[in-house]
PDB file of C-alpha atoms (C1' of nucleotides) in Angstrom:
ATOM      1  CA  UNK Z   8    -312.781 -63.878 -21.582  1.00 97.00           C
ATOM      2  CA  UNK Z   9    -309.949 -64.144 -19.556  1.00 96.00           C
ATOM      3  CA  UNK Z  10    -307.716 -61.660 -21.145  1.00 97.00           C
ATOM      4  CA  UNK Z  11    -306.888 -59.038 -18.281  1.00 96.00           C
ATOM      5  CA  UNK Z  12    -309.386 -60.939 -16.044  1.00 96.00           C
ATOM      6  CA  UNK Z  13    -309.525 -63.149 -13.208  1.00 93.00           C
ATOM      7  CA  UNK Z  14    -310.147 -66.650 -13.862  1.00 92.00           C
ATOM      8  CA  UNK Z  15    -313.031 -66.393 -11.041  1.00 93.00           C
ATOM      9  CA  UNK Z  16    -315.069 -63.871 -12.206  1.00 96.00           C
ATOM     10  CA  UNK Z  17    -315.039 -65.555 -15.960  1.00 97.00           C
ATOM     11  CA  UNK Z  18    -315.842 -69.869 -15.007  1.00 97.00           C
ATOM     12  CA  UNK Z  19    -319.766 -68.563 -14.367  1.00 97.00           C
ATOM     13  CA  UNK Z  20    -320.263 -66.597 -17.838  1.00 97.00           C
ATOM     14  CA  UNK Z  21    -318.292 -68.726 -19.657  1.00 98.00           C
ATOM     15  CA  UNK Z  22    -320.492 -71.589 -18.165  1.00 97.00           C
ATOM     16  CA  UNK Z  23    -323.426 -69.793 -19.697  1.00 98.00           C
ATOM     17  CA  UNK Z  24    -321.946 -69.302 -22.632  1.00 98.00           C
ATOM     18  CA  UNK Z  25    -321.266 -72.980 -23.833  1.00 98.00           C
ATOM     19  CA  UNK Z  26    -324.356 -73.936 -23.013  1.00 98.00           C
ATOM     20  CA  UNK Z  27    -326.055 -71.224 -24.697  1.00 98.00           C
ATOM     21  CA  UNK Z  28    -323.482 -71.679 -27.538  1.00 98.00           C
ATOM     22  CA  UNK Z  29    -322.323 -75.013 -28.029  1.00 97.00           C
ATOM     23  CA  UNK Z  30    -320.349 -74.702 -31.225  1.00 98.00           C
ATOM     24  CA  UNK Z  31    -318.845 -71.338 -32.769  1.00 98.00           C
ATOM     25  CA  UNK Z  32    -321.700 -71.473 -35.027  1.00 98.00           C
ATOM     26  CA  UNK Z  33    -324.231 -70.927 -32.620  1.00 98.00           C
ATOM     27  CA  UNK Z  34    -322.448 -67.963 -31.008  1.00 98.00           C
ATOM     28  CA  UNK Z  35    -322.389 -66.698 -34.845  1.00 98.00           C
ATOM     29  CA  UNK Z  36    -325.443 -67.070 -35.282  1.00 98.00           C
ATOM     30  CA  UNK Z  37    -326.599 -64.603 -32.524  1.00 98.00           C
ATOM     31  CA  UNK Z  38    -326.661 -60.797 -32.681  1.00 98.00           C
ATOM     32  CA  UNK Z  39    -323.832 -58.550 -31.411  1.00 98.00           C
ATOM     33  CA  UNK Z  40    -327.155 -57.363 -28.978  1.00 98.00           C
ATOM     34  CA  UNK Z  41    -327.238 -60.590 -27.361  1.00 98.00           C
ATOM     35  CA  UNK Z  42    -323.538 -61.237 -27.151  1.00 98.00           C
ATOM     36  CA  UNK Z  43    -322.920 -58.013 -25.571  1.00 98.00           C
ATOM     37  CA  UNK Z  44    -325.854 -58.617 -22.925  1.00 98.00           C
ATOM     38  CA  UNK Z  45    -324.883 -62.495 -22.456  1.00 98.00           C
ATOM     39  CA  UNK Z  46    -320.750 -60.787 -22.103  1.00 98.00           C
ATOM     40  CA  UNK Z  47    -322.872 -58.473 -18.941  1.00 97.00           C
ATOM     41  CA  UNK Z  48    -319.914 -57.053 -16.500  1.00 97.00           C
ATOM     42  CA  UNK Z  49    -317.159 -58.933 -17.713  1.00 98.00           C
ATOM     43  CA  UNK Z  50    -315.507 -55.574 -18.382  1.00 98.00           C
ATOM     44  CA  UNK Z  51    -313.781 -54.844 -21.763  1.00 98.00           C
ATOM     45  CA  UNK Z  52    -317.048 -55.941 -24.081  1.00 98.00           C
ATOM     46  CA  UNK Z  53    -315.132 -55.129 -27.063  1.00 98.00           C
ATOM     47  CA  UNK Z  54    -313.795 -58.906 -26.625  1.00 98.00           C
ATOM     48  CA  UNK Z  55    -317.219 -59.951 -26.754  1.00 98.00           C
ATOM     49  CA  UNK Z  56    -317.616 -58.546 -30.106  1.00 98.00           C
ATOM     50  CA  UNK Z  57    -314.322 -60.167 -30.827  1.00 98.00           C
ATOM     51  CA  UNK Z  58    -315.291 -63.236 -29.859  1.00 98.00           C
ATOM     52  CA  UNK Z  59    -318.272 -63.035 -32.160  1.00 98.00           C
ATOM     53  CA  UNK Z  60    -316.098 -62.185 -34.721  1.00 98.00           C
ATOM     54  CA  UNK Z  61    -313.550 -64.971 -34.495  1.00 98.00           C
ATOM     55  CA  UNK Z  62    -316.792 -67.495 -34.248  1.00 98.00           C
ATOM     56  CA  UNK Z  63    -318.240 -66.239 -36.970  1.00 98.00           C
ATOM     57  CA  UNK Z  64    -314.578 -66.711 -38.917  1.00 98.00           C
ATOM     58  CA  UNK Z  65    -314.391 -70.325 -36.795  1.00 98.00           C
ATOM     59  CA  UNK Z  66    -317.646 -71.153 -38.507  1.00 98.00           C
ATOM     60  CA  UNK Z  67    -317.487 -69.603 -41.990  1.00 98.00           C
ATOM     61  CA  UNK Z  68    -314.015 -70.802 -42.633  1.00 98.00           C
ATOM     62  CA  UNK Z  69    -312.606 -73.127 -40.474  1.00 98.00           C
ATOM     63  CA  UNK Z  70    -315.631 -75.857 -40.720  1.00 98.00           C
ATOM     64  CA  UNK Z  71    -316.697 -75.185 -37.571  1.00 98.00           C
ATOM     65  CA  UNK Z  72    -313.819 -75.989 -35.548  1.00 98.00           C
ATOM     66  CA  UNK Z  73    -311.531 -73.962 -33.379  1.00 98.00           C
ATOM     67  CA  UNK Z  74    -307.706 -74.370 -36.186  1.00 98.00           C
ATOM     68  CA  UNK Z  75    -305.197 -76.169 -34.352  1.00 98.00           C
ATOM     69  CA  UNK Z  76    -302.535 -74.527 -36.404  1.00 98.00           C
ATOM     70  CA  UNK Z  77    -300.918 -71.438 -34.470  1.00 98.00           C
ATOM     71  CA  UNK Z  78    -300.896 -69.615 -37.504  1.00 98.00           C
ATOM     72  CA  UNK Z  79    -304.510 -69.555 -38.297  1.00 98.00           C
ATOM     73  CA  UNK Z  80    -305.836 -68.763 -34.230  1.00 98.00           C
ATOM     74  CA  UNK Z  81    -303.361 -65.419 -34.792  1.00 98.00           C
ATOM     75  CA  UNK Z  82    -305.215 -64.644 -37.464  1.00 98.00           C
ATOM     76  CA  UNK Z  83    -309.229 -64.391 -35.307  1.00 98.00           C
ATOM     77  CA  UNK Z  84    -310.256 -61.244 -34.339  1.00 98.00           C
ATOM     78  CA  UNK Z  85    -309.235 -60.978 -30.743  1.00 98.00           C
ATOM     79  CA  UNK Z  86    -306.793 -63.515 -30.429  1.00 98.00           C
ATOM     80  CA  UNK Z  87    -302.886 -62.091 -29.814  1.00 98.00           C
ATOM     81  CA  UNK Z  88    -299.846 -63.829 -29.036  1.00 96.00           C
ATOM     82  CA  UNK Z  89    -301.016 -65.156 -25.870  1.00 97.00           C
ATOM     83  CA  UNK Z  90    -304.376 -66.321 -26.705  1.00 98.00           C
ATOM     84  CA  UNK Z  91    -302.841 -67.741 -29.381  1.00 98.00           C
ATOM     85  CA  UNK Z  92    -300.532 -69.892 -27.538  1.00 97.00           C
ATOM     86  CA  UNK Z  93    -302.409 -70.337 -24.473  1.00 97.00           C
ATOM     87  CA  UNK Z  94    -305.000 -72.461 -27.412  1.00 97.00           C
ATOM     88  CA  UNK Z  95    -302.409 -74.553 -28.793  1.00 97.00           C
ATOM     89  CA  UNK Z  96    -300.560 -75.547 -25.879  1.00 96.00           C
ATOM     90  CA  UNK Z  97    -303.555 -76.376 -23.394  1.00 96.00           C
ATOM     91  CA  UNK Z  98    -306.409 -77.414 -25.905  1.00 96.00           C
ATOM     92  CA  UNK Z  99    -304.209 -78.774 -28.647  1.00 97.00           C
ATOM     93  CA  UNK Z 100    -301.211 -79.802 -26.749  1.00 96.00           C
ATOM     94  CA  UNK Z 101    -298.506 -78.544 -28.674  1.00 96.00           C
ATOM     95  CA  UNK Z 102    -294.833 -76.991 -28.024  1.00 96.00           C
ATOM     96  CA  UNK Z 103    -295.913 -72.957 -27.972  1.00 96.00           C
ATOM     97  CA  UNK Z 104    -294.438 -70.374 -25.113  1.00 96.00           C
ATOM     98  CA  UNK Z 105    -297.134 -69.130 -23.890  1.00 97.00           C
ATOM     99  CA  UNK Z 106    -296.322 -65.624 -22.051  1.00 97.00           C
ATOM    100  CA  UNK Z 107    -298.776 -63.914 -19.813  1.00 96.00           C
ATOM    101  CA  UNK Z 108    -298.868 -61.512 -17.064  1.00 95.00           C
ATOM    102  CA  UNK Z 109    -298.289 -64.533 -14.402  1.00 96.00           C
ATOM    103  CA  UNK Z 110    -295.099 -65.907 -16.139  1.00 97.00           C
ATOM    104  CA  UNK Z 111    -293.520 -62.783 -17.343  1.00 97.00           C
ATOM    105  CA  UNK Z 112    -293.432 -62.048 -12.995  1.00 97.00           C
ATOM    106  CA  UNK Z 113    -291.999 -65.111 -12.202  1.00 97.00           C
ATOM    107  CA  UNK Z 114    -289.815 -65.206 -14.835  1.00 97.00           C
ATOM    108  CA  UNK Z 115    -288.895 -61.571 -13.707  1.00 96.00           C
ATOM    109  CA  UNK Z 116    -288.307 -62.420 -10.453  1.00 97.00           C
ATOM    110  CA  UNK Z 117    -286.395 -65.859 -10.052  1.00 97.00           C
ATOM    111  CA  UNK Z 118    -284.097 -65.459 -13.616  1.00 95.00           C
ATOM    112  CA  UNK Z 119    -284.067 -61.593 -13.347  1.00 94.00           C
ATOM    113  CA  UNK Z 120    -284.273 -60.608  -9.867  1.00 95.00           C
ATOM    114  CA  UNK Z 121    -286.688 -57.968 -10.329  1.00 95.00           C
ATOM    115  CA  UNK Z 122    -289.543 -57.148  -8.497  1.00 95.00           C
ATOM    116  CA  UNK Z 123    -291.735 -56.603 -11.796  1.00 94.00           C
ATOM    117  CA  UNK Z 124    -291.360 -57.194 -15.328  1.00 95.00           C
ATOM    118  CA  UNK Z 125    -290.841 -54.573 -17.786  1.00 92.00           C
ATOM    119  CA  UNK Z 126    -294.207 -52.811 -18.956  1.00 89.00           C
ATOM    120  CA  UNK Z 127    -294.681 -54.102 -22.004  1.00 89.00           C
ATOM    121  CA  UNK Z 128    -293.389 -57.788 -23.094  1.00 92.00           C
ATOM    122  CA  UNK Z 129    -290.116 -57.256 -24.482  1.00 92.00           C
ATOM    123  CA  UNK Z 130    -288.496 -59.592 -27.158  1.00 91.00           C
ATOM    124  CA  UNK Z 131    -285.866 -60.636 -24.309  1.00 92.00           C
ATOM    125  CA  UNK Z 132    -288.821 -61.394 -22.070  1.00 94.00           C
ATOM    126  CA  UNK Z 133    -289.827 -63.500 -25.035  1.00 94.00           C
ATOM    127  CA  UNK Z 134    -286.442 -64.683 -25.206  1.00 94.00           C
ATOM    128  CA  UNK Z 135    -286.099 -66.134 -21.897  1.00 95.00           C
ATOM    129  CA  UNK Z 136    -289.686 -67.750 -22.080  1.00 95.00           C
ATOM    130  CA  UNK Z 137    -288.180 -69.571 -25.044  1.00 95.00           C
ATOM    131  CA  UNK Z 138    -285.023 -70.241 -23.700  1.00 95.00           C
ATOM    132  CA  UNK Z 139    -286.834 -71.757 -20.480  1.00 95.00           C
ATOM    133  CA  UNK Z 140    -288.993 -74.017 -21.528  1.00 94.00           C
ATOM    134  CA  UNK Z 141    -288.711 -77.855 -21.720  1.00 93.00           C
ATOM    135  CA  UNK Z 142    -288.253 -79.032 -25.502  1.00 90.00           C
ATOM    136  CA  UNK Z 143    -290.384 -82.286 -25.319  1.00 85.00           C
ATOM    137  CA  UNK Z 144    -294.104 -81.170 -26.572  1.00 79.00           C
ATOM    138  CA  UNK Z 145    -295.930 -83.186 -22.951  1.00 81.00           C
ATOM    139  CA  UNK Z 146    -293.421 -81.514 -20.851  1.00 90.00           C
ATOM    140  CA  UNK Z 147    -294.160 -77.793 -22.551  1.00 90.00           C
ATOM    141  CA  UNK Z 148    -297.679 -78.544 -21.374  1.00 94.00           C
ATOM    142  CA  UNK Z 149    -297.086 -78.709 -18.028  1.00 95.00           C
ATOM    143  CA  UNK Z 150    -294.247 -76.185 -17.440  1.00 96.00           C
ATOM    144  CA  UNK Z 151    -296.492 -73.151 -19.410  1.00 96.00           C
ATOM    145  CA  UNK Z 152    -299.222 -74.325 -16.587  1.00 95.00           C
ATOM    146  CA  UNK Z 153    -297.204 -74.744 -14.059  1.00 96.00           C
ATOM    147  CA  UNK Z 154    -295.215 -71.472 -13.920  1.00 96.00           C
ATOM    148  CA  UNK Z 155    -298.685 -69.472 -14.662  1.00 96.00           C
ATOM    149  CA  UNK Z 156    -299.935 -71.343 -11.754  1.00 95.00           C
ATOM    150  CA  UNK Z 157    -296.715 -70.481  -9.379  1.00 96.00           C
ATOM    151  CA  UNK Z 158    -297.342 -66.865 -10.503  1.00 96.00           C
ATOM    152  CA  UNK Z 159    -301.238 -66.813  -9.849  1.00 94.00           C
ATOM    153  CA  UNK Z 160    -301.204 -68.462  -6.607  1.00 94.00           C
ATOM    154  CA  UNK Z 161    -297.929 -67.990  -5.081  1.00 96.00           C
ATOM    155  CA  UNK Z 162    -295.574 -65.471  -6.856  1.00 97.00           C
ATOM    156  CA  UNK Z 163    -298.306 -63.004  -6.625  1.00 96.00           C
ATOM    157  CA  UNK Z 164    -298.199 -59.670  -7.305  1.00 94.00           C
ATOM    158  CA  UNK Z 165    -298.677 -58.144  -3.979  1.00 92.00           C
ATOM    159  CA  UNK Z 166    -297.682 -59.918  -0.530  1.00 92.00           C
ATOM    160  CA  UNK Z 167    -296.083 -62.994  -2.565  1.00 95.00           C
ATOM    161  CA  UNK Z 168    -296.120 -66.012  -0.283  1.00 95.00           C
ATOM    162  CA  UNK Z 169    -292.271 -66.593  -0.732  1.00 96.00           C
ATOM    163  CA  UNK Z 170    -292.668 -68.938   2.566  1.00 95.00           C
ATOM    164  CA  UNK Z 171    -294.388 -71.536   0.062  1.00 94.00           C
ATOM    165  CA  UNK Z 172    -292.179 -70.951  -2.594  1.00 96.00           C
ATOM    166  CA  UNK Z 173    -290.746 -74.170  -4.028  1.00 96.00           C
ATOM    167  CA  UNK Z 174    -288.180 -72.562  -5.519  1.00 97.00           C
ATOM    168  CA  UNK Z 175    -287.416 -70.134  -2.721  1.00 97.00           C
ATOM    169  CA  UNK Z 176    -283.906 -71.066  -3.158  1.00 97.00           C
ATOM    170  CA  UNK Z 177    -283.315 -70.645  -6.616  1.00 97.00           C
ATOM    171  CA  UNK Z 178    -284.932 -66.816  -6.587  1.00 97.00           C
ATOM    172  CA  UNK Z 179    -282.501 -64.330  -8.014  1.00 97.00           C
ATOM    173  CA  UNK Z 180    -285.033 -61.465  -6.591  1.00 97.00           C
ATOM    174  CA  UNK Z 181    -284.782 -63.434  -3.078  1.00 97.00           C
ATOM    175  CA  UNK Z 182    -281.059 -63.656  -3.221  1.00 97.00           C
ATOM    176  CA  UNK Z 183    -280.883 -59.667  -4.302  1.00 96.00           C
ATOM    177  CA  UNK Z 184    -282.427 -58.988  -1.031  1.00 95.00           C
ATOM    178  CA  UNK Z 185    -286.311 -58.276  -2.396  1.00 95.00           C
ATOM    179  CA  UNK Z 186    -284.950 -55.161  -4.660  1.00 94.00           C
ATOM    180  CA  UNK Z 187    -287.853 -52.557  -5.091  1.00 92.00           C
ATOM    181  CA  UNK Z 188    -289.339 -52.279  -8.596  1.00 92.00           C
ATOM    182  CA  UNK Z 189    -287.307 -49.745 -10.675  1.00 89.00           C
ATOM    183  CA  UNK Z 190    -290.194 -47.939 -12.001  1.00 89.00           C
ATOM    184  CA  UNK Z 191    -293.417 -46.955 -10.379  1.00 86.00           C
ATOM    185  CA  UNK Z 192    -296.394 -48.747 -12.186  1.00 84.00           C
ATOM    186  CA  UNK Z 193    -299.114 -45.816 -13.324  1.00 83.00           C
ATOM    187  CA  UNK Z 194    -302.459 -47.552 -12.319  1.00 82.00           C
ATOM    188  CA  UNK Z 195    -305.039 -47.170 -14.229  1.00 87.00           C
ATOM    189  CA  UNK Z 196    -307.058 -43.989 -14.115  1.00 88.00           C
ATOM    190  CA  UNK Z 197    -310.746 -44.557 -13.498  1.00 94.00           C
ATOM    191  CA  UNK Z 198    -312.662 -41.662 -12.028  1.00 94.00           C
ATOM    192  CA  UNK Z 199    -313.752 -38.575 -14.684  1.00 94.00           C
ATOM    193  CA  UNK Z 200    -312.196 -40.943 -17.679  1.00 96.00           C
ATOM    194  CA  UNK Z 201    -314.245 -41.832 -20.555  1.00 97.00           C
ATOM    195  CA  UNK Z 202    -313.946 -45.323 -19.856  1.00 97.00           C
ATOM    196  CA  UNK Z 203    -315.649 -44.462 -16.704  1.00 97.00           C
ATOM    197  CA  UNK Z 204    -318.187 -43.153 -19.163  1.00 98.00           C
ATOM    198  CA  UNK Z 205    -318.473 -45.628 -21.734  1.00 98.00           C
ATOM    199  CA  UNK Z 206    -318.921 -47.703 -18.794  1.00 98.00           C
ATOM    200  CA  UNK Z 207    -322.276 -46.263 -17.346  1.00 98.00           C
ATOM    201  CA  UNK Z 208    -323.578 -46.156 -21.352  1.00 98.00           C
ATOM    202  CA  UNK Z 209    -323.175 -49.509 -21.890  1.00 98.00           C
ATOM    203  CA  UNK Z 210    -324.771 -50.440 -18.557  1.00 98.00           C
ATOM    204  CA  UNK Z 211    -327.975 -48.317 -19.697  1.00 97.00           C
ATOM    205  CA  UNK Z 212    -327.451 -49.729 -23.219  1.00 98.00           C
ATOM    206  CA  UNK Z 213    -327.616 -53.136 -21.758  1.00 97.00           C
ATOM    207  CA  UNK Z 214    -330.495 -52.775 -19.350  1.00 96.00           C
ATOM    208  CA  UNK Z 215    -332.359 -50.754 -21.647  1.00 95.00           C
ATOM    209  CA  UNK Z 216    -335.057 -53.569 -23.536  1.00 93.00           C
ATOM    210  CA  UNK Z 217    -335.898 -50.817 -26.002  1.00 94.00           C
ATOM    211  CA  UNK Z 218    -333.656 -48.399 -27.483  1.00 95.00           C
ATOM    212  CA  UNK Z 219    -333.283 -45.021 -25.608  1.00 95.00           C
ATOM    213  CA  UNK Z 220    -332.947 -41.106 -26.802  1.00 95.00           C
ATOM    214  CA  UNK Z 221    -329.960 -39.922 -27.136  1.00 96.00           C
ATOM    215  CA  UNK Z 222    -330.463 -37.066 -25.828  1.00 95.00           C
ATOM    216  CA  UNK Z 223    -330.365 -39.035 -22.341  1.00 95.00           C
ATOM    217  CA  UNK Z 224    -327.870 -40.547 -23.109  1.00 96.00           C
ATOM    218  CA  UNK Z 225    -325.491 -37.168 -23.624  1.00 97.00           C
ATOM    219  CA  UNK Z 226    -326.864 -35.382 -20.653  1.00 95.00           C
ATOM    220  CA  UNK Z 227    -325.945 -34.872 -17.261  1.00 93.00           C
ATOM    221  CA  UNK Z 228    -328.552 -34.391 -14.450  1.00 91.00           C
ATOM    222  CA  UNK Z 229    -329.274 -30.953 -14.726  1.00 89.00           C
ATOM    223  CA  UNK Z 230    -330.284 -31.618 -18.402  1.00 91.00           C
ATOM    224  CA  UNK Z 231    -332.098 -34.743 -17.420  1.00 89.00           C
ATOM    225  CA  UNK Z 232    -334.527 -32.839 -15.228  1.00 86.00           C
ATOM    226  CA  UNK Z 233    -335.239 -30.325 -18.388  1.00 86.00           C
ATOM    227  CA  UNK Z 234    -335.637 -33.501 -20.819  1.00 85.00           C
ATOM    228  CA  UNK Z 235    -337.783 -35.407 -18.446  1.00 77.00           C
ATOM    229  CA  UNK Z 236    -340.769 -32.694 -18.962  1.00 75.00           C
ATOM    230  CA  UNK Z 237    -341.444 -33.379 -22.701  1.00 77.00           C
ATOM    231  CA  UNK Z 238    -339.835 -36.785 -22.695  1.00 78.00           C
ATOM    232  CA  UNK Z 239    -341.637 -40.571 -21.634  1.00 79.00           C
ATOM    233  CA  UNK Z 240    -339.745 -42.062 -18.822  1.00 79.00           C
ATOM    234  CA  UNK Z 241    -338.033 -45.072 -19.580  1.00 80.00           C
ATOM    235  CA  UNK Z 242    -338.977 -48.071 -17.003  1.00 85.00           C
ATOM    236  CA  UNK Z 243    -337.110 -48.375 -13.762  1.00 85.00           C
ATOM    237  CA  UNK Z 244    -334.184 -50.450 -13.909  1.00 86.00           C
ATOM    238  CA  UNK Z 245    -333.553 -48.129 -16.520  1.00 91.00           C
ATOM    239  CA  UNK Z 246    -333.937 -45.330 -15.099  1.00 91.00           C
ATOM    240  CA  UNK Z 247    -331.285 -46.629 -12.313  1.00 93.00           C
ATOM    241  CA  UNK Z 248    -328.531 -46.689 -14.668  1.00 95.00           C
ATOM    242  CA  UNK Z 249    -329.251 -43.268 -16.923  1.00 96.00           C
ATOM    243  CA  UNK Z 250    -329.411 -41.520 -12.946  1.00 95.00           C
ATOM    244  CA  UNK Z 251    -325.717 -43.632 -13.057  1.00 95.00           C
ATOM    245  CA  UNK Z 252    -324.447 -42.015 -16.034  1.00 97.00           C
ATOM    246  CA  UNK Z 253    -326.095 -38.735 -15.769  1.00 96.00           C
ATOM    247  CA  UNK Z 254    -324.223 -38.132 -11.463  1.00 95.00           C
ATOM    248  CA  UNK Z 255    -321.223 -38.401 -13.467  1.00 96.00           C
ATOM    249  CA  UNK Z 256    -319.087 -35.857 -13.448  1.00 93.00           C
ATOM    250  CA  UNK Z 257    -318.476 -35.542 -17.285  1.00 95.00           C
ATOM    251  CA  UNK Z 258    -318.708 -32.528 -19.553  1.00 95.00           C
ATOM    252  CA  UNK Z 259    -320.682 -32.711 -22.172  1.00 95.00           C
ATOM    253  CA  UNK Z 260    -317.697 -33.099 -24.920  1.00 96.00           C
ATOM    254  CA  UNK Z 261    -316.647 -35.807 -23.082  1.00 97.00           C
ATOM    255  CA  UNK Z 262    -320.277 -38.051 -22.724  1.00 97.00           C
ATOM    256  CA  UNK Z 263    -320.449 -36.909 -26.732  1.00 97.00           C
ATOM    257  CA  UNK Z 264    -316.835 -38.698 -26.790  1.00 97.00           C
ATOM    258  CA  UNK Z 265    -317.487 -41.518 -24.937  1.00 98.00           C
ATOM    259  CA  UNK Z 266    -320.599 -42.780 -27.025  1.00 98.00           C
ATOM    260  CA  UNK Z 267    -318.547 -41.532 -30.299  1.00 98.00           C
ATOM    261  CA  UNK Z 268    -316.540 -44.345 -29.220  1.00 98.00           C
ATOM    262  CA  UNK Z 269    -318.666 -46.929 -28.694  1.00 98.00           C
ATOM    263  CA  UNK Z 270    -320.461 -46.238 -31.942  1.00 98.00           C
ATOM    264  CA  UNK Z 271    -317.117 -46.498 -33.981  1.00 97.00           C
ATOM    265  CA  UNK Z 272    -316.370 -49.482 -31.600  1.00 98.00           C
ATOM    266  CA  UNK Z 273    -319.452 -50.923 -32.414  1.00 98.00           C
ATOM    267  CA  UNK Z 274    -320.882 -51.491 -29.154  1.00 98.00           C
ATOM    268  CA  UNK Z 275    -323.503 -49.254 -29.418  1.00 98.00           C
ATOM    269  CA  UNK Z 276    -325.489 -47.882 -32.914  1.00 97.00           C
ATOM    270  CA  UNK Z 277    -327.658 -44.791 -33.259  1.00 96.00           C
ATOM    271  CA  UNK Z 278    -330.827 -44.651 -35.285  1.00 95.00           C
ATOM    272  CA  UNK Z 279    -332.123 -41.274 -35.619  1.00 94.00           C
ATOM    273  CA  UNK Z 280    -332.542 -39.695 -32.425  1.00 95.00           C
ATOM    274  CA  UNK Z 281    -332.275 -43.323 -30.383  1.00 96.00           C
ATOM    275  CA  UNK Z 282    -329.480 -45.437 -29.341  1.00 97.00           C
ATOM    276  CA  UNK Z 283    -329.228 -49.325 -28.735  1.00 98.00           C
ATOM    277  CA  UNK Z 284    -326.743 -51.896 -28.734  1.00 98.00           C
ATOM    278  CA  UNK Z 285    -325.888 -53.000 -32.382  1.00 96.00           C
ATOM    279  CA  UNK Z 286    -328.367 -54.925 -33.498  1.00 86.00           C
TER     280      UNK Z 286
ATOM    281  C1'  DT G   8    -293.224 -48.314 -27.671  1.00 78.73           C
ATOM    282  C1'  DA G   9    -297.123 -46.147 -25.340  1.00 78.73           C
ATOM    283  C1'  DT G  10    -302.223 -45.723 -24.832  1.00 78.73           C
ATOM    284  C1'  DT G  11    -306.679 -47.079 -24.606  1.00 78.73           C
ATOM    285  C1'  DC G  12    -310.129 -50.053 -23.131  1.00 78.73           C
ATOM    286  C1'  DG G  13    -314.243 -52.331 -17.751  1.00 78.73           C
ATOM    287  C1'  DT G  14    -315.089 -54.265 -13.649  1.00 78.73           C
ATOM    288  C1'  DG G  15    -314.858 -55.833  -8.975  1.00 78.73           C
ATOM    289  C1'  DG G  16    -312.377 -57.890  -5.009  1.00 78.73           C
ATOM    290  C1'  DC G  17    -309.044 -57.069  -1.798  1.00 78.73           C
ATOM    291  C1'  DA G  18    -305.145 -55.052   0.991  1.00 78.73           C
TER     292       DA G  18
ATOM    293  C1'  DT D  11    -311.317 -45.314   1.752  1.00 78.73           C
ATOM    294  C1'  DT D  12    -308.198 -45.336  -2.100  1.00 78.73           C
ATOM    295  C1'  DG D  13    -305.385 -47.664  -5.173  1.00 78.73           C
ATOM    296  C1'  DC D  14    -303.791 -51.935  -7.168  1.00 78.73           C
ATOM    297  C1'  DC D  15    -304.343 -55.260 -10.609  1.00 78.73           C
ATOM    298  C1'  DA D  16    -306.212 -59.389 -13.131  1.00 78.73           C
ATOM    299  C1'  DA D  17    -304.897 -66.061 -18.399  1.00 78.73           C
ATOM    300  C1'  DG D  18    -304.091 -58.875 -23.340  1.00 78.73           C
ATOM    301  C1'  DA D  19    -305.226 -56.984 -27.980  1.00 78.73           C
ATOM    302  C1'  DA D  20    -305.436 -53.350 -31.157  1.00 78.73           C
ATOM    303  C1'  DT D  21    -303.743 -49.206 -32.791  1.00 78.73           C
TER     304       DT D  21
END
DNA sequence: TATTCGTGGCA
DNA sequence: TTGCCAAGAAT
């Protein structure tokens, strides 16, 4: 859940979550339907059918219990290098480098004096995490927290609070004179994408307690107002999301794209003429 | 290595 | 208001 998203917005689903599903065998036991409606606007819900995956694997092969060995959590649907790492050092307590987004900016700014790391985690990146760490297996706990905390809270991304630095002095990005970043991040595009698409489907899909035409589901709002004379309107809340969808502006290649993808994602399944979230 | 994949708060 | 960006993974 809290893979490219902030710890905030996660503590109330996850909350739900364990006590709706206790053990990974409970969360197995329920239907990709209810997973993705229980996952609501996290954002990325391909993790939730990830997670479902990995507790299904948790359950089927792993007696029920989340496998200590680093090894094995690589191995779960879902679960990278940092998830991997992040599970053995904080639940498990042992000696893994965990590096995420936090720590790879620190690390990037007081040992490299840049303003940003690299784009994508580079084995020297990896490197230095390793290098940097503390070698006793207590001490590995608390320095992977520690420097993702210095990174969340004060080595932030924008408008870092250098004044309540505690290693203000030791900053090689400090001591460069606050260098710019050498490349320009590309943010990520939102408006006329299909993700901006995908996005309004899976809000219908979600909302939707029955499964809805397809034909809806492709169409923009011109083609609504045709399809709405031989076609039962679906209830209100609804309604509210298709009129969503449908203001977008998408052409119709790319709506047929968009839920192309979240069939061979999985998040969604067609049945005839209807659509629904995989049941 | 570079892209793709949601969502919402905040500057 | 617009753009940035957040405990990444899969391909």
């Amino acid at each position: 859940m809290l893979q490219q998203t902030p710890v905030v917005r996660v503590l109330p689903i996850w909350r739900e979550w364990l006590d709706r599903w206790p053990t990974p065998a409970d969360l197995a036991a329920a239907s990709p339907a209810e997973v993705v409606r229980a996952w609501g606007r996290l954002g990325y819900p391909r993790r939730a059918l990830r997670l479902h995956a990995a507790a299904t694997e948790i359950a089927e092969n792993h007696g029920n219990r989340v496998p200590e060995d680093h090894a094995e959590l690589l191995d779960l649907p879902g679960i990278g290098s940092y998830t991997a790492a992040a599970v053995a050092v904080f639940a498990f307590g042992q000696h893994y480098t965990v590096v995420d987004t936090n720590i790879r900016r620190v690390h990037a700014r007081l040992f490299s004096g840049k303003a940003l790391p690299s784009k994508s985690l580079t084995a020297a990146e990896t490197r230095l995490a390793d290098q940097l760490m503390p070698e006793g297996r207590e001490d590995s706990v608390k320095w992977n927290q520690s420097v993702m905390e210095l990174g969340a809270l004060v080595c932030t991304a924008r408008a870092p609070k250098c004044d309540d630095c505690p290693v203000f002095d030791q900053c090689a990005w400090i001591a460069a004179g606050r260098p710019e970043p050498d490349y320009v991040p590309k943010g990520q595009s939102w408006h006329g994408t299909d993700r901006q698409v995908r996005g309004a489907m899976m809000a219908v899909l979600r909302h939707s307690p029955a499964p809805i035409p397809v034909d809806l589901l492709l169409t923009d709002r011109a083609g609504a107002e045709q399809l709405a004379a031989r076609m039962e309107r679906p209830e209100q809340e609804t309604t509210d999301m298709l009129e969503k969808l449908w203001s977008l502006p998408a052409p119709p290649e790319q709506r047929e794209r968009a839920f192309q993808g979240l069939v061979r994602d999985g998040l969604a399944s067609r049945q005839g003429d209807e659509a629904s979230l995989p049941g």
